[in-house]
Short mmCIF file of C-alpha atoms and ligand atoms in Angstrom, two decimals:
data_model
loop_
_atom_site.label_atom_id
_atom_site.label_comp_id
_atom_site.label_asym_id
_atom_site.label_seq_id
_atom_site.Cartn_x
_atom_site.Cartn_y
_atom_site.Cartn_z
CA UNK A 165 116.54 17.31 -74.41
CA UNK A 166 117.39 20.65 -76.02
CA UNK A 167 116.64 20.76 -80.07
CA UNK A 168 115.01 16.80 -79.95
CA UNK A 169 111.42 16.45 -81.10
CA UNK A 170 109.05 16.26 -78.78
CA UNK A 171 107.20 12.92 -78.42
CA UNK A 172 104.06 13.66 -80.09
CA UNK A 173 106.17 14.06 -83.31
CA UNK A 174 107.78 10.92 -82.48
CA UNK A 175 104.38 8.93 -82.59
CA UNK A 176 103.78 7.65 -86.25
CA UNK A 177 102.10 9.95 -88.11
CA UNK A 178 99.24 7.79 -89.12
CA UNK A 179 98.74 7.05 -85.55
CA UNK A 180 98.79 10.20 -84.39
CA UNK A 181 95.94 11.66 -87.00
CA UNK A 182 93.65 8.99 -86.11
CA UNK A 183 90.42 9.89 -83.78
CA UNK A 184 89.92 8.55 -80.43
CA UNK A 185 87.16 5.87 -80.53
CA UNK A 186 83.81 8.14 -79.85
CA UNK A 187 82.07 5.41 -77.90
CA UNK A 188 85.37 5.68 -75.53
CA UNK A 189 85.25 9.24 -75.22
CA UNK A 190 81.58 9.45 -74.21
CA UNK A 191 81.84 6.51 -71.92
CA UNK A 192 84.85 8.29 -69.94
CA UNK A 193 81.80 10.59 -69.19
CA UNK A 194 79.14 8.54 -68.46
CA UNK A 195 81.65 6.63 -65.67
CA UNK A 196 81.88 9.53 -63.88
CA UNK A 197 78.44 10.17 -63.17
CA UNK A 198 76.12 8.66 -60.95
CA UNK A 199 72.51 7.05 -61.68
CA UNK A 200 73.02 6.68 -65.86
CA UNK A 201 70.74 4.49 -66.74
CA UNK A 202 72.82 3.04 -70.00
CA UNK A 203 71.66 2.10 -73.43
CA UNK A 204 75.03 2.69 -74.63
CA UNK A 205 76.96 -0.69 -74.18
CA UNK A 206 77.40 -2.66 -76.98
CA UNK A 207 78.11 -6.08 -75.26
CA UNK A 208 75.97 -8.90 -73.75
CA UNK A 209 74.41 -7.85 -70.59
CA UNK A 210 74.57 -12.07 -69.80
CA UNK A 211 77.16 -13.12 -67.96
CA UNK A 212 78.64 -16.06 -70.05
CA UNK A 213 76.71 -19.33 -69.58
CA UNK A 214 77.63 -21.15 -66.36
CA UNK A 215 78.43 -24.54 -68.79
CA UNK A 216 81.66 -22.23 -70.45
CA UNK A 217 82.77 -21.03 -67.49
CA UNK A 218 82.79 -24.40 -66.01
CA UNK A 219 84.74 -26.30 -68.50
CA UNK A 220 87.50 -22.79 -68.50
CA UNK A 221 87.58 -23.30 -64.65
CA UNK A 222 88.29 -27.25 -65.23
CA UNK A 223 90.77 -26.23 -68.31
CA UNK A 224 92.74 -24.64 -65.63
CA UNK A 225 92.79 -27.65 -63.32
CA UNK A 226 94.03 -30.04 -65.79
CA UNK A 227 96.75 -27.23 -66.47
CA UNK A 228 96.24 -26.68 -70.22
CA UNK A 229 98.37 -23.23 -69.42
CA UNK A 230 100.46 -23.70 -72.34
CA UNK A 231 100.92 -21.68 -75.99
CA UNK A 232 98.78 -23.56 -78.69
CA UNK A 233 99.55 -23.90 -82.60
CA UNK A 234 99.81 -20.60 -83.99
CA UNK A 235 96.53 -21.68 -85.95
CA UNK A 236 95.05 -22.46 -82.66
CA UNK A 237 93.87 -25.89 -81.15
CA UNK A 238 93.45 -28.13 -84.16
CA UNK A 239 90.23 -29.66 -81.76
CA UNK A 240 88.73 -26.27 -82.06
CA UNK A 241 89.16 -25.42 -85.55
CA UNK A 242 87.39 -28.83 -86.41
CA UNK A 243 84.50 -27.42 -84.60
CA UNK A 244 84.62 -23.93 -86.43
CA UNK A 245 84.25 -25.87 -89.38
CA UNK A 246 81.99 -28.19 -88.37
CA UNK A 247 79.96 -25.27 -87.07
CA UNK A 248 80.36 -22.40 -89.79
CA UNK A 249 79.40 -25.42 -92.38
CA UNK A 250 75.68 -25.91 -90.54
CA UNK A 251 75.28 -21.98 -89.63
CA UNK A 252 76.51 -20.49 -92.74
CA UNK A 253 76.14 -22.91 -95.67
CA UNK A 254 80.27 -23.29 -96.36
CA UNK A 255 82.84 -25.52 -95.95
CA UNK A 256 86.07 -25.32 -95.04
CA UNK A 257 89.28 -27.28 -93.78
CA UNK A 258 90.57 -26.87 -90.12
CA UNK A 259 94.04 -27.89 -91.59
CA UNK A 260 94.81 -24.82 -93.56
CA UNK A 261 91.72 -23.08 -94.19
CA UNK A 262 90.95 -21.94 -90.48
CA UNK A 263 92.67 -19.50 -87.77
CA UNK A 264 91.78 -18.78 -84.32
CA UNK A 265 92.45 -15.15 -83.58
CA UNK A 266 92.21 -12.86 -80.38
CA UNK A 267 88.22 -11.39 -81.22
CA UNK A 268 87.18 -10.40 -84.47
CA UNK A 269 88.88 -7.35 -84.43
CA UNK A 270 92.26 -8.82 -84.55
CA UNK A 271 91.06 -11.26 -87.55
CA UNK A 272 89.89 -7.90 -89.11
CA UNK A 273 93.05 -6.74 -88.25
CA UNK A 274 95.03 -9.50 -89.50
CA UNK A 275 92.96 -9.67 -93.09
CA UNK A 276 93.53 -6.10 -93.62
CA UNK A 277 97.25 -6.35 -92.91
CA UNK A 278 97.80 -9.52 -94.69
CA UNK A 279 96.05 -7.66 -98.07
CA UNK A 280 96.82 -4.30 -97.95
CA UNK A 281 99.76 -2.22 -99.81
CA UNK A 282 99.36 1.70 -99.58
CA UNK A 283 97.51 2.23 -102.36
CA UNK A 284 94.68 0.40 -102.41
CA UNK A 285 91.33 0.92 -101.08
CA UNK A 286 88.93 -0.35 -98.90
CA UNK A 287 84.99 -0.11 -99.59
CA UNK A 288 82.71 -0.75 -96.58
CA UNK A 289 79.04 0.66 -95.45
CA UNK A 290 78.29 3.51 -92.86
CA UNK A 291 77.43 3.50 -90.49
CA UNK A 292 80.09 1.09 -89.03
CA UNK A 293 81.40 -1.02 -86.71
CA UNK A 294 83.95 2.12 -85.18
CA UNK A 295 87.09 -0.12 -86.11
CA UNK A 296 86.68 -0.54 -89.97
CA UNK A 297 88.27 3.09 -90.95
CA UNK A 298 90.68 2.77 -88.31
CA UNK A 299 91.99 -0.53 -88.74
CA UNK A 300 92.59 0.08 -92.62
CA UNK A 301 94.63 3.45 -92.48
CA UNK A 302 96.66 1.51 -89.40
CA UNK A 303 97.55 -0.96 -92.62
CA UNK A 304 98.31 1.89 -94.81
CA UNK A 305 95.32 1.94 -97.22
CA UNK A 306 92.57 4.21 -98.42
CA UNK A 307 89.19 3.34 -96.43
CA UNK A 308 85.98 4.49 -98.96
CA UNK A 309 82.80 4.64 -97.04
CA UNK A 310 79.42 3.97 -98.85
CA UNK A 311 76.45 5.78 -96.55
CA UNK A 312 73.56 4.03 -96.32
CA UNK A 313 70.32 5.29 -95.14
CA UNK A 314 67.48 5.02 -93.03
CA UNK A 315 65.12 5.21 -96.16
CA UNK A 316 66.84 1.87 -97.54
CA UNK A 317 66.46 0.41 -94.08
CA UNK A 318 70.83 0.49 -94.07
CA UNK A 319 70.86 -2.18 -96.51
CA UNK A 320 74.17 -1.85 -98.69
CA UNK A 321 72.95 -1.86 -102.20
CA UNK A 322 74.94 -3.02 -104.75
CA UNK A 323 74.74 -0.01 -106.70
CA UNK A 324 76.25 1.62 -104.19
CA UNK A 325 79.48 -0.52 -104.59
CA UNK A 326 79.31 0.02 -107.77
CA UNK A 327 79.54 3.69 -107.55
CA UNK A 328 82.67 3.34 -105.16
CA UNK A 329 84.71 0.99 -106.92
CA UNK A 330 87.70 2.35 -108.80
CA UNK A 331 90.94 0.44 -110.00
CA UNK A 332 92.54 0.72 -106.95
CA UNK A 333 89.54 -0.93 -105.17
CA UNK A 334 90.58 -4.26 -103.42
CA UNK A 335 88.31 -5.09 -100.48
CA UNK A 336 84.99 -4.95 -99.54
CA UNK A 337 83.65 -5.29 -96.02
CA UNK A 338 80.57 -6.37 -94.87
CA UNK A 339 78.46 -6.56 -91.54
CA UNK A 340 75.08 -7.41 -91.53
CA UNK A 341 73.41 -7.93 -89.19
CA UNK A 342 74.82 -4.58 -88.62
CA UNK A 343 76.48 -2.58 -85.31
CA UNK A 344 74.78 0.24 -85.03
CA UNK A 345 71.75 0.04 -87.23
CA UNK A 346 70.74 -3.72 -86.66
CA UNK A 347 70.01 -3.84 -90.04
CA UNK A 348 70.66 -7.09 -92.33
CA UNK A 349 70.09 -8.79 -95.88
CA UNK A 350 68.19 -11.19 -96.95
CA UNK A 351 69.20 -13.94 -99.52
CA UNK A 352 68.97 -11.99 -102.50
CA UNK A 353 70.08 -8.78 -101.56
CA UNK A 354 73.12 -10.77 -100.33
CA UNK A 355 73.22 -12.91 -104.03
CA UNK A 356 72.97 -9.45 -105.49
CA UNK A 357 75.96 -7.80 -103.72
CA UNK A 358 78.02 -11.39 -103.81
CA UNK A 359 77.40 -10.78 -107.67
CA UNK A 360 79.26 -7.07 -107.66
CA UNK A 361 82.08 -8.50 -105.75
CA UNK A 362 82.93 -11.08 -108.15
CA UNK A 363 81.91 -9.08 -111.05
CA UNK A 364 84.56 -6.24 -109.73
CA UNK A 365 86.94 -8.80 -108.75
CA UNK A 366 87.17 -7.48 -105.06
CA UNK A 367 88.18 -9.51 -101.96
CA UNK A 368 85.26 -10.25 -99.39
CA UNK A 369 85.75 -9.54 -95.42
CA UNK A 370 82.33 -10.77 -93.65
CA UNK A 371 81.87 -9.96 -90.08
CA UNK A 372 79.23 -12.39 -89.22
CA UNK A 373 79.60 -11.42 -85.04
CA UNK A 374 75.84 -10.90 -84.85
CA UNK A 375 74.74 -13.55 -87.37
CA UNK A 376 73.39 -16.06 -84.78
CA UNK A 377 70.96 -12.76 -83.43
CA UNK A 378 68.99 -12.53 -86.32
CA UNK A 379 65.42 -12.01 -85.79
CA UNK A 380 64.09 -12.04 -89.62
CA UNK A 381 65.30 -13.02 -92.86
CA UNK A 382 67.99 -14.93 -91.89
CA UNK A 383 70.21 -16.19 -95.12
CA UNK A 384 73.55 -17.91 -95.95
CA UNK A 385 76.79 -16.07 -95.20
CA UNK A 386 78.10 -13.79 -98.56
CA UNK A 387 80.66 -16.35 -98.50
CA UNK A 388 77.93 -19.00 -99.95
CA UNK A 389 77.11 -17.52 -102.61
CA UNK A 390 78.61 -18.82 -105.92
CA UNK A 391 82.33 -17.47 -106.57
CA UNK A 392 82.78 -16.00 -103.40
CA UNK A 393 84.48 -18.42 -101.67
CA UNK A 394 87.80 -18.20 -103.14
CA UNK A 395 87.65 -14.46 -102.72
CA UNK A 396 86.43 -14.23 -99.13
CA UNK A 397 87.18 -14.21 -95.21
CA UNK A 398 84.41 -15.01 -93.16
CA UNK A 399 84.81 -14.10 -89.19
CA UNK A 400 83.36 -14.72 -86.73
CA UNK A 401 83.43 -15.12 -83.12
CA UNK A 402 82.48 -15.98 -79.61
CA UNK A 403 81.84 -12.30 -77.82
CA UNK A 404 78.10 -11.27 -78.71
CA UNK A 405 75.69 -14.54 -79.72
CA UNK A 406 77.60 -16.44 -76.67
CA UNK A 407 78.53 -13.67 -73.72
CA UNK A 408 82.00 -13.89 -73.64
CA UNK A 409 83.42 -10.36 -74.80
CA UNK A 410 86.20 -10.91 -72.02
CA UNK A 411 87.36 -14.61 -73.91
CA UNK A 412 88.59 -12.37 -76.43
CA UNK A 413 88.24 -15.27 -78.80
CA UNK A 414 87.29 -15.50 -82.40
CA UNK A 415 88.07 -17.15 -85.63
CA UNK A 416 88.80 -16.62 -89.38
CA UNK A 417 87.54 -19.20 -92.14
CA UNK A 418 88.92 -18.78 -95.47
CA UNK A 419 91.49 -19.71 -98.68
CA UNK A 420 94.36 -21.25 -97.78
CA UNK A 421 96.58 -19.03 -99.16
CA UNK A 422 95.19 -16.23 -97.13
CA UNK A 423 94.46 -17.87 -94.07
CA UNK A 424 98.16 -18.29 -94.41
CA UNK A 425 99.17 -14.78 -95.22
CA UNK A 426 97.27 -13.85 -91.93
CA UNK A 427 98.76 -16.63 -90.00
CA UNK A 428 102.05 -14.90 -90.42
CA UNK A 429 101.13 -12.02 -88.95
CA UNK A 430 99.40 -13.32 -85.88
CA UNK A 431 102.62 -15.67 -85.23
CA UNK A 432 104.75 -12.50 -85.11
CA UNK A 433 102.57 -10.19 -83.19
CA UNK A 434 100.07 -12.45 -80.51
CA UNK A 435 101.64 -15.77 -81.61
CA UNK A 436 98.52 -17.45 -80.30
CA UNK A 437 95.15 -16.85 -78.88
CA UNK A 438 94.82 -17.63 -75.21
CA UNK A 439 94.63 -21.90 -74.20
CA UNK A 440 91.41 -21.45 -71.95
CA UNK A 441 89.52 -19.17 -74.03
CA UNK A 442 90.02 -21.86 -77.09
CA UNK A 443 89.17 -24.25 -74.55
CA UNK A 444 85.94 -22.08 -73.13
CA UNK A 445 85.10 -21.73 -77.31
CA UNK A 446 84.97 -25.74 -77.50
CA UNK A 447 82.52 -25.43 -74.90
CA UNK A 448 79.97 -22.95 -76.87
CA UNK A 449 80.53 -24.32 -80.18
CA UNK A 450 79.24 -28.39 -78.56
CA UNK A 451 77.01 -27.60 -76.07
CA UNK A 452 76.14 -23.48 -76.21
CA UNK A 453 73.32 -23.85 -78.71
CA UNK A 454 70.34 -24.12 -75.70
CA UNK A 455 71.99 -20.93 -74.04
CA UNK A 456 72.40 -19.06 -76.95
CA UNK A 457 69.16 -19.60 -77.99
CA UNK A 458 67.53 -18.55 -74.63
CA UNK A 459 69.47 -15.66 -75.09
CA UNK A 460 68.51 -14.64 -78.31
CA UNK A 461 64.34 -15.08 -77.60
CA UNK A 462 65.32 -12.36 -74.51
CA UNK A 463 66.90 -9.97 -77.22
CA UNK A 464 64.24 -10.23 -79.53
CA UNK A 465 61.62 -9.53 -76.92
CA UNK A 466 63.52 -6.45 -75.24
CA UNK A 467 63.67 -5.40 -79.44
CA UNK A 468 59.99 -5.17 -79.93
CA UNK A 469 59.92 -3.49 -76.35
CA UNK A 470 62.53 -1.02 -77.61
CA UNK A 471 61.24 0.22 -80.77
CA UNK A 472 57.57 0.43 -80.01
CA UNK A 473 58.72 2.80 -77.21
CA UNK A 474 61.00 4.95 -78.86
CA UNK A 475 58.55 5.29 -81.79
CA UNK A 476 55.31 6.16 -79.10
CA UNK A 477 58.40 8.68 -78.27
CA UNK A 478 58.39 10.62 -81.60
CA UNK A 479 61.56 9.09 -82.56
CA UNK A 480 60.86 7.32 -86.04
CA UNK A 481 62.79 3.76 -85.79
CA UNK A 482 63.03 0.88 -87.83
CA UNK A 483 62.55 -2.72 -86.20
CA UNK A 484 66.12 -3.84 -86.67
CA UNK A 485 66.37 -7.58 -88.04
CA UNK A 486 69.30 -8.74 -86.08
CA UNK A 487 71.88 -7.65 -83.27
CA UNK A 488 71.13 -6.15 -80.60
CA UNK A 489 70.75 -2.24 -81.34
CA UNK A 490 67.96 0.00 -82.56
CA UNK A 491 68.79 2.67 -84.33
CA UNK A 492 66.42 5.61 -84.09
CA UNK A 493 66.18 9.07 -86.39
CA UNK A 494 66.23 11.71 -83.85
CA UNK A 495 65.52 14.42 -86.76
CA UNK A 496 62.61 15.61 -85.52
CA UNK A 497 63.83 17.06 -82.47
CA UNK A 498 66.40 19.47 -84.23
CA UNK A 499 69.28 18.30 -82.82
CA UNK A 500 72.45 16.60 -83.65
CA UNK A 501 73.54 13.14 -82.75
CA UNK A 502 75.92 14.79 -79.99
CA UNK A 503 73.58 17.20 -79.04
CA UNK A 504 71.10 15.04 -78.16
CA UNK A 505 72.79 12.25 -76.54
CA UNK A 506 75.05 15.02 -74.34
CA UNK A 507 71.61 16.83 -73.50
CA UNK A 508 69.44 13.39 -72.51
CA UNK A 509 72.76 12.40 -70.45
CA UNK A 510 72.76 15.66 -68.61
CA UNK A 511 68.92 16.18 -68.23
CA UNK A 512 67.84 12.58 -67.45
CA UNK A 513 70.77 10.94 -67.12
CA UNK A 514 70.52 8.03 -69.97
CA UNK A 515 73.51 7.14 -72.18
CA UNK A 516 72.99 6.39 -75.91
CA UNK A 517 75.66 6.80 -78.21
CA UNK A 518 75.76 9.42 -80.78
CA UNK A 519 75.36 8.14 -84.59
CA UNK A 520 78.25 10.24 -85.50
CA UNK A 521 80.64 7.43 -83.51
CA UNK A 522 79.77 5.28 -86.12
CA UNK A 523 80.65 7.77 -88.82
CA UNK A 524 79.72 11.13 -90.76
CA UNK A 525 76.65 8.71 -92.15
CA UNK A 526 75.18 8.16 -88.61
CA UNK A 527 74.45 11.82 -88.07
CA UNK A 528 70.35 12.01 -87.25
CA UNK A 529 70.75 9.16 -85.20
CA UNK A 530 71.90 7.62 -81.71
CA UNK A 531 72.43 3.84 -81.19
CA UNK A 532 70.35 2.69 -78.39
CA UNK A 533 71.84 -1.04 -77.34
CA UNK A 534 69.01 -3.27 -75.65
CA UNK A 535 71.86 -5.58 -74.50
CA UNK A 536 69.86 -3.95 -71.13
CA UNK A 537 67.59 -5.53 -68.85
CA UNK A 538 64.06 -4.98 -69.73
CA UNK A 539 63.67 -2.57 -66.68
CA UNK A 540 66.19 -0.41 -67.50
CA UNK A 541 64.93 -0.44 -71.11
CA UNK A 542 61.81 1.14 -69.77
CA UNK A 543 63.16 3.35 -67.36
CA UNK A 544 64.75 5.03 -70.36
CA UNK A 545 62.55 4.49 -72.91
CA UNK A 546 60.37 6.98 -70.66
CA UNK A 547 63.05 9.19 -69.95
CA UNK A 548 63.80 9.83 -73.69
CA UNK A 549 59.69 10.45 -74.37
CA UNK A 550 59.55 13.01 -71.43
CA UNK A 551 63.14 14.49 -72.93
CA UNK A 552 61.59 14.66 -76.64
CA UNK A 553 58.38 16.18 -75.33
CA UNK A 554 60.27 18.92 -72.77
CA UNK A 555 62.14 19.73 -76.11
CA UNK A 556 58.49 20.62 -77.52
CA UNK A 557 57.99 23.20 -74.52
N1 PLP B 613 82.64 -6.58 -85.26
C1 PLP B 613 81.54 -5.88 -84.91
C2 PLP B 613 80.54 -5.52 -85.96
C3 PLP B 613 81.34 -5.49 -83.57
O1 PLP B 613 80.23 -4.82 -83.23
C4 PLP B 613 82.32 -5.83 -82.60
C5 PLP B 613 82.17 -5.41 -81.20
O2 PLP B 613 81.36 -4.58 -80.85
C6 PLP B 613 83.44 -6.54 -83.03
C7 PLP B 613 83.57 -6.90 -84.35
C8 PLP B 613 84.53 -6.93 -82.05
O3 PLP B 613 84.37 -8.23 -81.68
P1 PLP B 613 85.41 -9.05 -80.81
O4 PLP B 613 84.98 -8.93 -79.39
O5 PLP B 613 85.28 -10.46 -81.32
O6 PLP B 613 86.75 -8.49 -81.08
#
């Protein structure tokens, strides 16, 4: 092996500068310890309704084993339709206007890779799902993050696109309600940011995961609004609003020409998403709604628990309007994100994950998930007051 590279140099270079995942890194931690009580998990505690695990089970025993369309089961992207038209106010055609994809992070992945050429750039809000950045320097572009901030309850005003948009600006994504700060818009901040994208010609990626948790204000999808169709991807999937993380199921509604372009790459790199999950997302999309609804009424309840506790903590937070994650300012103790989370996790052993995972923009904070049961919500609710108060000593 004398005189050849090592293998680090071998790895691609834009692989090799990009961070490990922050969640992942504090997680490794938190699995080796004992007695954590966690806040830090940012998946359904639920174990996926009985009536979808049933009808996977009895996919199996008819032996629908087999590779689907590269689209995906035609039967299932007639319900996607059928559904995304009632939830979100558009319509589209399973024919040519719909894919099923492997989660929302590979339709994320596929949009970005289907658009992107090295120059262009990217505009989305931080604090952020952790894959945005990521996922758009793995396709070569430029991601531009727009901070928002706790004293614009982490709305993304349209201003603030403004302000980032520059020739080579192509896409814009969106997440609301939001991962980490639960935040969301209503109809007319959501008119009034629709308006900037078409006015600045951009293309629209809406992750609309958390859409069915939304507490207050609940509105059309940005792809509603007038002009925005043509320019938009709207995704969504099965993992949060109906347990089933583990389905690794999703789906992609948009132009035909795009939904196209993305088709292309999924057929060369997963060729199709898995038979029983599409099977298991039948399921959820014609009979789910009762579960998903009981579901939802738990969240909301364990989110007023949440934030009138870590408020009667010292810890200013906002009442998020959707998903299932409060977001609190843990200024006032002095700390950083890090340092706080590391020090609660070593003192009283309770995981929350520092804002700075999310990005530079999340500093101040730490995402608390209440996808917890409302015991261990309180358990470290009080934990976090007696760590804020010690801090006072
Ligand atoms: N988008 C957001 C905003 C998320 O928070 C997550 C998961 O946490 C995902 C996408 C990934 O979803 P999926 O399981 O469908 O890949």
């Amino acid at each position: 092996m004398n005189g050849s590279k090592s293998l680090h140099d071998r790895i691609a270079e834009h692989v090799r500068v990009l961070p490990r995942s922050g969640i992942r890194d504090f997680f490794d931690l938190v699995s080796q310890m004992d007695d954590v009580v966690s806040l830090g998990i940012g998946e359904p505690d639920f174990v996926t309704p009985w009536h979808i695990r049933e009808a996977t089970i009895y996919a199996l025993e008819k032996g629908h084993t087999s590779y689907t369309s590269n689209l995906g089961l035609y039967s299932l992207r007639e319900e996607c339709c059928r559904y995304v038209e009632e939830q979100f106010g558009v319509s589209y055609d399973p024919a040519k206007e719909c894919l099923i994809t492997v989660g929302v992070s590979e339709g994320m992945d596929l949009a970005l890779r289907a658009l992107l050429n090295p120059d262009d750039e990217v505009i989305y809000h931080e604090p952020s799902y952790v894959s945005y950045n990521p996922s758009v320097a793995m396709a070569h572009a430029t991601p531009v993050p727009v901070a928002t901030t706790a004293e614009d309850d982490f709305i993304l005003k349209p201003q603030q696109v403004q302000g980032a948009v520059t020739p080579q600006s192509k896409v814009l994504i969106s997440n609301f309600p939001n991962n980490p700060t639960g935040a969301s818009l209503n109809y007319s901040q959501k008119e009034e940011l629709a308006k900037k994208a078409v006015g600045n010609d951009l293309l629209v990626l809406t992750d609309e995961i958390y859409s069915e948790l939304t507490y207050q204000d609940a509105a059309p999808s940005l792809a509603a609004f007038p002009g925005m169709k043509e320019r938009t991807v709207l995704l969504h999937g099965f993992s949060k609003a109906f347990a089933m993380t583990g389905f690794r199921i999703a789906f992609a509604c948009g132009p035909a020409e795009l939904i196209e372009a993305m088709m292309k790459v999924h057929q060369y790199s997963m060729l199709c998403a898995s038979v029983i999950a599409q099977e298991a997302a039948q399921e959820a999309l014609k009979n789910g709604e009762k579960s998903m609804l009981a579901m939802r009424r738990e969240y909301e309840q364990r989110r007023n628990v949440i934030v009138k506790r870590l408020n009667n903590a010292g810890l200013d937070c906002m009442t998020p309007k959707g998903a299932f994650y409060a977001f609190p300012s843990i200024r006032s103790t002095g700390l950083s994100s890090k340092e706080f989370a590391a020090q609660l996790l070593e003192k009283k052993k309770v995981a929350v994950v520092p804002g700075t995972a999310f990005g530079q923009a999340g500093e101040g904070h730490v995402r608390c998930s209440y996808a917890a049961s409302m015991e261990d919500i309180e358990i470290a609710t009080d934990r976090i007051a007696e760590f804020v108060e010690e801090l006072k000593s």
